PDB file of C-alpha atoms in Angstrom:
ATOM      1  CA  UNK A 117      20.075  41.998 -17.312  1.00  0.00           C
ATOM      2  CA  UNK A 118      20.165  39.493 -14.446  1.00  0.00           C
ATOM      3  CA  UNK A 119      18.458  41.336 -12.299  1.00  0.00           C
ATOM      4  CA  UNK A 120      15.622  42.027 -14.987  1.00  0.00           C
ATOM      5  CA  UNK A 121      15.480  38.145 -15.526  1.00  0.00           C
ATOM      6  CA  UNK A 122      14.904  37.192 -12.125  1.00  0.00           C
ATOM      7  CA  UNK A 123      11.821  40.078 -11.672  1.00  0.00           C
ATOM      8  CA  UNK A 124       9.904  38.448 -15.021  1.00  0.00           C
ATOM      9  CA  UNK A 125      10.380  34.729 -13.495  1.00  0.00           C
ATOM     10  CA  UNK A 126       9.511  36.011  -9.788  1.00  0.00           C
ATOM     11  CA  UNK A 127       6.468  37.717 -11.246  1.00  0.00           C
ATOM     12  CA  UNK A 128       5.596  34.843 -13.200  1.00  0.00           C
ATOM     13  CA  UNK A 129       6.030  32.617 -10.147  1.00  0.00           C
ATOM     14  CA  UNK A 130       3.751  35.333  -8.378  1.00  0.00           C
ATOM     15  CA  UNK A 131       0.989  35.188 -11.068  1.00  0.00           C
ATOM     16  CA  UNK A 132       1.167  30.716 -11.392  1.00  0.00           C
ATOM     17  CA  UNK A 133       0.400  30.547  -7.770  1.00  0.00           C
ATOM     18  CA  UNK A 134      -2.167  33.338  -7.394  1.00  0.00           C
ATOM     19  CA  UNK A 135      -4.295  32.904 -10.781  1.00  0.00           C
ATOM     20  CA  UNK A 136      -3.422  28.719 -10.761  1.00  0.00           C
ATOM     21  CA  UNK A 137      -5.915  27.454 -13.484  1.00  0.00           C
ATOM     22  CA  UNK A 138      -6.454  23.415 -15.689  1.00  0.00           C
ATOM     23  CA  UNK A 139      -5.558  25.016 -18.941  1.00  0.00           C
ATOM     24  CA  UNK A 140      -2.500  27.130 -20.217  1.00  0.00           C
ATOM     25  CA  UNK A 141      -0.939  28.626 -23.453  1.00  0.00           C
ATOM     26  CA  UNK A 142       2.578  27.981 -24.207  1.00  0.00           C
ATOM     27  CA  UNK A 143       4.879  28.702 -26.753  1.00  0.00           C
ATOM     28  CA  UNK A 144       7.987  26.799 -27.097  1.00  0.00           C
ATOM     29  CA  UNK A 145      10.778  27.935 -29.606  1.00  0.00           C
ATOM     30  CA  UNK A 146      14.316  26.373 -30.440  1.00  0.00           C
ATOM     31  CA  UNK A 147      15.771  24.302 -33.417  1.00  0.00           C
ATOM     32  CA  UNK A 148      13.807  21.605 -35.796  1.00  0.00           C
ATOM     33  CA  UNK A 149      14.627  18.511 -33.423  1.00  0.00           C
ATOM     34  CA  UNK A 150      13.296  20.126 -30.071  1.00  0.00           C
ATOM     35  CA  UNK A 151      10.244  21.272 -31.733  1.00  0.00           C
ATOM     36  CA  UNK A 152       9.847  17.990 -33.312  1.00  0.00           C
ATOM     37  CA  UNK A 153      10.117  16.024 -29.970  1.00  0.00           C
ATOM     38  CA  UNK A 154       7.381  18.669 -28.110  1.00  0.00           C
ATOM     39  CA  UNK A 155       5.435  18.076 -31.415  1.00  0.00           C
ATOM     40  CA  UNK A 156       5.393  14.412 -31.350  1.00  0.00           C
ATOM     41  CA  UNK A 157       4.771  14.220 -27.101  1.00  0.00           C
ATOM     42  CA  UNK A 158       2.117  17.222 -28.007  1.00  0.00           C
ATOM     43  CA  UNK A 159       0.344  14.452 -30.473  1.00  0.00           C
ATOM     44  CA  UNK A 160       0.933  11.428 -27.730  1.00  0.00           C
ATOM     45  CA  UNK A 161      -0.784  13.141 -25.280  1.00  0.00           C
ATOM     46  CA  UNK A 162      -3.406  15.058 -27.363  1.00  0.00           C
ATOM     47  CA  UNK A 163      -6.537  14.144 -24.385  1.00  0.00           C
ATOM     48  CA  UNK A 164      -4.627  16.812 -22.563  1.00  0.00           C
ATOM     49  CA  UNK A 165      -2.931  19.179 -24.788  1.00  0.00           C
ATOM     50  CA  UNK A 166      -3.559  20.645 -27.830  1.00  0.00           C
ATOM     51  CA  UNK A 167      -1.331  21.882 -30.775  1.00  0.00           C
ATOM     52  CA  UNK A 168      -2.365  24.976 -32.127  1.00  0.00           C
ATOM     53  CA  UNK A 169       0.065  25.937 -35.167  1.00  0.00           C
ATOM     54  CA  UNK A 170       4.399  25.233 -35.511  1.00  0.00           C
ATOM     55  CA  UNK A 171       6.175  27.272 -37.350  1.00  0.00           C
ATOM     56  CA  UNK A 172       9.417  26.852 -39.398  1.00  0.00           C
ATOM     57  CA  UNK A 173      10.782  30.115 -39.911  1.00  0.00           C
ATOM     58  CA  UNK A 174      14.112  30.721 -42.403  1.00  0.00           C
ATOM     59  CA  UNK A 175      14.909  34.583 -42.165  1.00  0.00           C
ATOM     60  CA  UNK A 176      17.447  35.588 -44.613  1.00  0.00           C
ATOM     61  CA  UNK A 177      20.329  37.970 -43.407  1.00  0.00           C
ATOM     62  CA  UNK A 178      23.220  39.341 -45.864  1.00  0.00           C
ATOM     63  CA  UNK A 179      24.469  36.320 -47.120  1.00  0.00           C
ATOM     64  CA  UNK A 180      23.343  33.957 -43.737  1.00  0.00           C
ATOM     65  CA  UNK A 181      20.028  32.207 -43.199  1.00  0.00           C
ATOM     66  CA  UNK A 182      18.702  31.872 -39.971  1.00  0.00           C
ATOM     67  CA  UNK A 183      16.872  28.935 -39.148  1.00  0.00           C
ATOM     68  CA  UNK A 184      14.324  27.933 -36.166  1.00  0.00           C
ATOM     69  CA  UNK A 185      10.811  26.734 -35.306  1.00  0.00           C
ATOM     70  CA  UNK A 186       8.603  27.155 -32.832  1.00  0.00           C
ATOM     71  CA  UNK A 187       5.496  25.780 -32.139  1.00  0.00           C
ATOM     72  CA  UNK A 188       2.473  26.536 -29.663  1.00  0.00           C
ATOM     73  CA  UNK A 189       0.259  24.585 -27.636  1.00  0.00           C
ATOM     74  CA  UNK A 190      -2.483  25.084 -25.078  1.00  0.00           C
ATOM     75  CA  UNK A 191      -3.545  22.294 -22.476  1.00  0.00           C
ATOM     76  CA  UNK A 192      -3.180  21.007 -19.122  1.00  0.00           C
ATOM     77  CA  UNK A 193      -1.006  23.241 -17.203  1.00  0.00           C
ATOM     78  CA  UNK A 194       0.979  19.753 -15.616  1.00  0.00           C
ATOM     79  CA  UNK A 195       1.251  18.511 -18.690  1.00  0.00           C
ATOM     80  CA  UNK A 196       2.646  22.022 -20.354  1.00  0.00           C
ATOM     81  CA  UNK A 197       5.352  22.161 -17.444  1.00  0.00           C
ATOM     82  CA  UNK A 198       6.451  18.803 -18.251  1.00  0.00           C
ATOM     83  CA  UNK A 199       7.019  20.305 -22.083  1.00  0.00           C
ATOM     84  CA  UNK A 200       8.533  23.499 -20.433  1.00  0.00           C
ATOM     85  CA  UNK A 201      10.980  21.474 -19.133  1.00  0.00           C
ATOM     86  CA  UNK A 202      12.052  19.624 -21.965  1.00  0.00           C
ATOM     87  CA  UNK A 203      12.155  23.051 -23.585  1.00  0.00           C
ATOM     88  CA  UNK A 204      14.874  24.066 -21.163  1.00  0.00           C
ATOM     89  CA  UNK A 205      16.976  21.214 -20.990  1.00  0.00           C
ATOM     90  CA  UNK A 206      17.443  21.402 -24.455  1.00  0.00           C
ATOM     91  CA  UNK A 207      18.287  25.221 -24.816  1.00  0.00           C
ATOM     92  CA  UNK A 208      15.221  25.996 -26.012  1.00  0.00           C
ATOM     93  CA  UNK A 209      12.779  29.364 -25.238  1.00  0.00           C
ATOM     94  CA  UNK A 210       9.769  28.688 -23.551  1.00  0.00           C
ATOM     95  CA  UNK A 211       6.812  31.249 -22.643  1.00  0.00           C
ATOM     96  CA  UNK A 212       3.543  30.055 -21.073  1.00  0.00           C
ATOM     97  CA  UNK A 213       0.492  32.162 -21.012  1.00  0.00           C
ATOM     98  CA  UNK A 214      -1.727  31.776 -17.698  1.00  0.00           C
ATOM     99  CA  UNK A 215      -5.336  33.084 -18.266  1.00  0.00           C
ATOM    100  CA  UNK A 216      -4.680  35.771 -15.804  1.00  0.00           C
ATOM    101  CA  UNK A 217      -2.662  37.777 -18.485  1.00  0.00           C
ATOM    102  CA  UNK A 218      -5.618  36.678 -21.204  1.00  0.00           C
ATOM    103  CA  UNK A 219      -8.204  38.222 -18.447  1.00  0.00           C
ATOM    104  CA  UNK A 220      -6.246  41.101 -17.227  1.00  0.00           C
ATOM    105  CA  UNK A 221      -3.740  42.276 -20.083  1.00  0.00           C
ATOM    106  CA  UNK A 222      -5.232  44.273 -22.749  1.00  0.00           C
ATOM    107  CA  UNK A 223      -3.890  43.555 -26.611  1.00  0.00           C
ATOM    108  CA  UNK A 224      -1.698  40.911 -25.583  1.00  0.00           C
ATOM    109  CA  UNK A 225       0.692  39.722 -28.875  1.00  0.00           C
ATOM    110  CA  UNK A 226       3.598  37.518 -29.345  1.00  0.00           C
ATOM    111  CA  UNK A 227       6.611  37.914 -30.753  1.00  0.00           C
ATOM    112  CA  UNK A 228       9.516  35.099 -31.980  1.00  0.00           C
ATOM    113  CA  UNK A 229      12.747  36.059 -33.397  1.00  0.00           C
ATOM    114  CA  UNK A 230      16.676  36.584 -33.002  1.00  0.00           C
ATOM    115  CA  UNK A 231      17.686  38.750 -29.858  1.00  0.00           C
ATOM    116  CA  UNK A 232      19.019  41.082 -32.181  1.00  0.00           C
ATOM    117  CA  UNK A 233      15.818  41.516 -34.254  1.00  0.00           C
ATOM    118  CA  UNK A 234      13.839  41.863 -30.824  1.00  0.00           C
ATOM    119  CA  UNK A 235      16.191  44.855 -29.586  1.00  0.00           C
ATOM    120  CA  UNK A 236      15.839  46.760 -32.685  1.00  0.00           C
ATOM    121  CA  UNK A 237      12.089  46.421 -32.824  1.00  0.00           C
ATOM    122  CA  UNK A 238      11.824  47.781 -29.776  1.00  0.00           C
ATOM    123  CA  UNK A 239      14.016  51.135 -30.309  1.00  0.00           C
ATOM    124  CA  UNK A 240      11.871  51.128 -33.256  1.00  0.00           C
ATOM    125  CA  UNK A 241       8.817  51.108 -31.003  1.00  0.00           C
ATOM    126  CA  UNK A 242       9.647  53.924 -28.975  1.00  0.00           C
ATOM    127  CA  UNK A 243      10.644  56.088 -31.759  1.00  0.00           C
ATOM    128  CA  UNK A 244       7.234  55.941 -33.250  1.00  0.00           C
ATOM    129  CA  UNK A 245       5.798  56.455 -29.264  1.00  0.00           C
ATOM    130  CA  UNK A 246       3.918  53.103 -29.483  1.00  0.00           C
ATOM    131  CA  UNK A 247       3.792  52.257 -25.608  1.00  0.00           C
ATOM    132  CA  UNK A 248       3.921  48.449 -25.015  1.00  0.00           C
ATOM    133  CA  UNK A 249       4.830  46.522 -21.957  1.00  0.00           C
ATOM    134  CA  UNK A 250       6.881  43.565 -21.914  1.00  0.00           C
ATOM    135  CA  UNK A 251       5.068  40.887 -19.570  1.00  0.00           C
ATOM    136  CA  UNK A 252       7.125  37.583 -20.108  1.00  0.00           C
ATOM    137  CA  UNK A 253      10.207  36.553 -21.747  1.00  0.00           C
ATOM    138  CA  UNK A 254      12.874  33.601 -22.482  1.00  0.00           C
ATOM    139  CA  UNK A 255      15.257  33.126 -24.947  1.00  0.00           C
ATOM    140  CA  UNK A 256      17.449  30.205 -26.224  1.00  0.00           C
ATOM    141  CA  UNK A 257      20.378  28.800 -24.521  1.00  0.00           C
ATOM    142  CA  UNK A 258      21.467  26.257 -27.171  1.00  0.00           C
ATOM    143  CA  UNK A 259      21.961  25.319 -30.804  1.00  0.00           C
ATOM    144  CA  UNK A 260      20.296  27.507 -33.973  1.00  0.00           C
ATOM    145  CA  UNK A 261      20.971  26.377 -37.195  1.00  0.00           C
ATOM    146  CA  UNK A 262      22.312  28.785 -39.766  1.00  0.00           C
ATOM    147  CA  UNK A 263      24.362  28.347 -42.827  1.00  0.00           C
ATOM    148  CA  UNK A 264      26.026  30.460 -45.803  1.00  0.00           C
ATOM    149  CA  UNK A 265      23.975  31.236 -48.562  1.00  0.00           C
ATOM    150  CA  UNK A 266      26.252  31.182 -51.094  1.00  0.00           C
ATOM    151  CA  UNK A 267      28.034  28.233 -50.021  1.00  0.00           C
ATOM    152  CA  UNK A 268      26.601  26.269 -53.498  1.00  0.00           C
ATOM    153  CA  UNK A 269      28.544  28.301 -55.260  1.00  0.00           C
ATOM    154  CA  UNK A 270      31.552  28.389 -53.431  1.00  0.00           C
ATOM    155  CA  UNK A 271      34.632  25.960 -54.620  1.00  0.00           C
ATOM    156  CA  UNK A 272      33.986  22.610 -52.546  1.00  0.00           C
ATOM    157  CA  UNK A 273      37.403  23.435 -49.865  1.00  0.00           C
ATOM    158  CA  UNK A 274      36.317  26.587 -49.551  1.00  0.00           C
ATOM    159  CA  UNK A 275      32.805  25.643 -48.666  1.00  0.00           C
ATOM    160  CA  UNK A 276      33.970  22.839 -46.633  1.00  0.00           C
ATOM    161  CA  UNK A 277      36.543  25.562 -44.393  1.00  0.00           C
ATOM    162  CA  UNK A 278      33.812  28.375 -44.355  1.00  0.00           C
ATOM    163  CA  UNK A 279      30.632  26.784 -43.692  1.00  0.00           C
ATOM    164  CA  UNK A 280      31.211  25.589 -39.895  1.00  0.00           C
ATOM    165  CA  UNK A 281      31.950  28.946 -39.119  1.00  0.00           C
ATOM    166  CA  UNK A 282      28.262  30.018 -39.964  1.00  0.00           C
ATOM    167  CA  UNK A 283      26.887  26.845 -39.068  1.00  0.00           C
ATOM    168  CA  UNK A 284      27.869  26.381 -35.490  1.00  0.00           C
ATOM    169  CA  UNK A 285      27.556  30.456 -34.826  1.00  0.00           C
ATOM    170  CA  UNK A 286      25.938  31.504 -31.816  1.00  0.00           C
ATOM    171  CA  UNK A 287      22.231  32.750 -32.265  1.00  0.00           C
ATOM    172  CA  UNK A 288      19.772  33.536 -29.463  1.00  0.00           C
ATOM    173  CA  UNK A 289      16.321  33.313 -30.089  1.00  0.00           C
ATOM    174  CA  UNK A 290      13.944  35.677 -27.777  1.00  0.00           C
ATOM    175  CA  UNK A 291      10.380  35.138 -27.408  1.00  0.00           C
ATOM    176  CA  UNK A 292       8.091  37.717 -25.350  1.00  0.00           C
ATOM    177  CA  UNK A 293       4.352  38.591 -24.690  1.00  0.00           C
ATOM    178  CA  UNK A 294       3.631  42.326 -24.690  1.00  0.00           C
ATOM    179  CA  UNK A 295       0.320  43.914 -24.539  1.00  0.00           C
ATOM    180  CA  UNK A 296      -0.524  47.865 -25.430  1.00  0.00           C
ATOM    181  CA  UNK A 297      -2.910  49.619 -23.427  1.00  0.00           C
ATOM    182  CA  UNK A 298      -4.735  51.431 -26.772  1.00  0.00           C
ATOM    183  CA  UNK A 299      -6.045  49.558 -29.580  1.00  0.00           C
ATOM    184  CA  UNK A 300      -4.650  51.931 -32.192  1.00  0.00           C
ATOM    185  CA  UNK A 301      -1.255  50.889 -31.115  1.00  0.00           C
ATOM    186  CA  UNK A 302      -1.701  47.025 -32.063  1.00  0.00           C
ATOM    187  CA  UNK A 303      -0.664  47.988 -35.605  1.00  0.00           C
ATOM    188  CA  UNK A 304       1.931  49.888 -35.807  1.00  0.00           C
ATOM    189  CA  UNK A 305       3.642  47.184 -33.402  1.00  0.00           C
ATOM    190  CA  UNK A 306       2.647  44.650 -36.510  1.00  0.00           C
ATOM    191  CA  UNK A 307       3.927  46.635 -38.767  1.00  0.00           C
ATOM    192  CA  UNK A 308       7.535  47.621 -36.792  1.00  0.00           C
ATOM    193  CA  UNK A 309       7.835  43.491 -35.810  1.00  0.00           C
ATOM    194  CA  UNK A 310       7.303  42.377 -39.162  1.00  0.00           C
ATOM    195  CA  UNK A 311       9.543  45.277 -40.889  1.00  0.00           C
ATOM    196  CA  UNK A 312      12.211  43.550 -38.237  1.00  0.00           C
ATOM    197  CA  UNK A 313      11.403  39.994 -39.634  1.00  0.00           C
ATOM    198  CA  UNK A 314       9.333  39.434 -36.239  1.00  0.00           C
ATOM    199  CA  UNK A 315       6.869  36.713 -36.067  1.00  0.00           C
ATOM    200  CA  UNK A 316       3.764  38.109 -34.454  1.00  0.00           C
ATOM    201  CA  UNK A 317       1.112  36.351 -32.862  1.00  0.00           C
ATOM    202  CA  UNK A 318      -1.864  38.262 -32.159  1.00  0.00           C
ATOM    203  CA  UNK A 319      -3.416  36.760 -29.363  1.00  0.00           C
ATOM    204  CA  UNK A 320      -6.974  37.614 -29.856  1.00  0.00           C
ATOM    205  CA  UNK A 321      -6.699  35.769 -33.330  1.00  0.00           C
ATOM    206  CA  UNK A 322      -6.005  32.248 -31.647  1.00  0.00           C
ATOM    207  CA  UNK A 323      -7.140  32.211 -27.786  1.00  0.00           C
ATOM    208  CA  UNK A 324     -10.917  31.350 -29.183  1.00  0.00           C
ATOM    209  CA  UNK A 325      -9.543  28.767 -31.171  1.00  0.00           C
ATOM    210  CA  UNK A 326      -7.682  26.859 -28.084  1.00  0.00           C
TER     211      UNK A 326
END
């Protein structure tokens, strides 16, 4: 796993200082206040980057709620490494998108969610023969909230002995870009992410929008 994590930030090293470029996308994903502190230095510095959508995303899970945001942005690549490392020092997941994969990667899509949602997609994935390839990755390091669903209707010392275990659980968050080589492949990837409670991102729907 190690091993695997320093080849994706050696060949994203490789790729920043071969296809350097003014403008890149980035996705940055984590808990409500380190989205809302990239949000408001996003809107301080809007002459040089450029919020394209946040997302607050609750996913529901037995009797657990999961709870994170993420938000993406596309702008000055200085500027997006200064976010990038606010993402990080907070524990947050960060991903940014140089053109070079936009230029060279066919069907490139992005997908936000719980490690353990992101491993079963992708057994899922090869059981249906879909071929992908994972190009970049990051997950979380710190905080994601959760909390007990039934804990309004649980007696108050219950509630109050119960909910901290759920609420201070460990969560990872993984966010990747993957591309497909054939187009008929792009859905049935949708369809397995989203049966996984996966937030996609197809990037063909926002890159003309940035």
């Amino acid at each position: 796993m190690i091993e695997d994590k320093i080849q994706v930030l050696r060949q994203a090293a490789k790729v920043s200082t071969q296809h350097s470029s003014a403008e890149v996308w980035c996705v940055i994903a984590g808990n409500e206040e380190l989205v809302n502190n990239v949000a408001y230095s996003a809107i301080a510095s809007k002459d040089r980057v450029k919020i394209l959508f946040r997302e607050h995303v609750t996913l529901q899970e037995s009797f657990v709620q999961k709870k994170f945001d993420f938000i993406m942005l596309n702008g000055d690549t200085n500027k997006i490494r200064e976010f990038s490392y606010l993402c990080k020092e907070n524990g947050g997941a960060c991903v940014q998108i140089a053109p070079y994969y936009v230029s060279n990667e066919p069907n490139l899509m992005l997908l936000v969610a719980p490690e353990d949602n992101i491993k079963k997609f992708v057994g899922d994935v090869e059981r249906a023969n879909a071929k992908f390839s994972i190009l970049l990755e990051d997950e979380t390091t710190g905080f994601i909230e959760t909390d007990l669903r039934m804990s309004k209707r649980l007696p108050s010392f219950i509630k109050t002995m119960v909910s901290p275990l759920f609420t201070m659980s460990d969560l990872i968050l993984s966010a990747i870009l993957i591309s497909t080589e054939e187009e008929k492949n792009v859905e049935t990837i949708q369809e397995i992410a989203k049966s996984n409670q996966i937030f996609v991102i197809d990037f063909k729907d926002i890159k003309n929008d940035s």
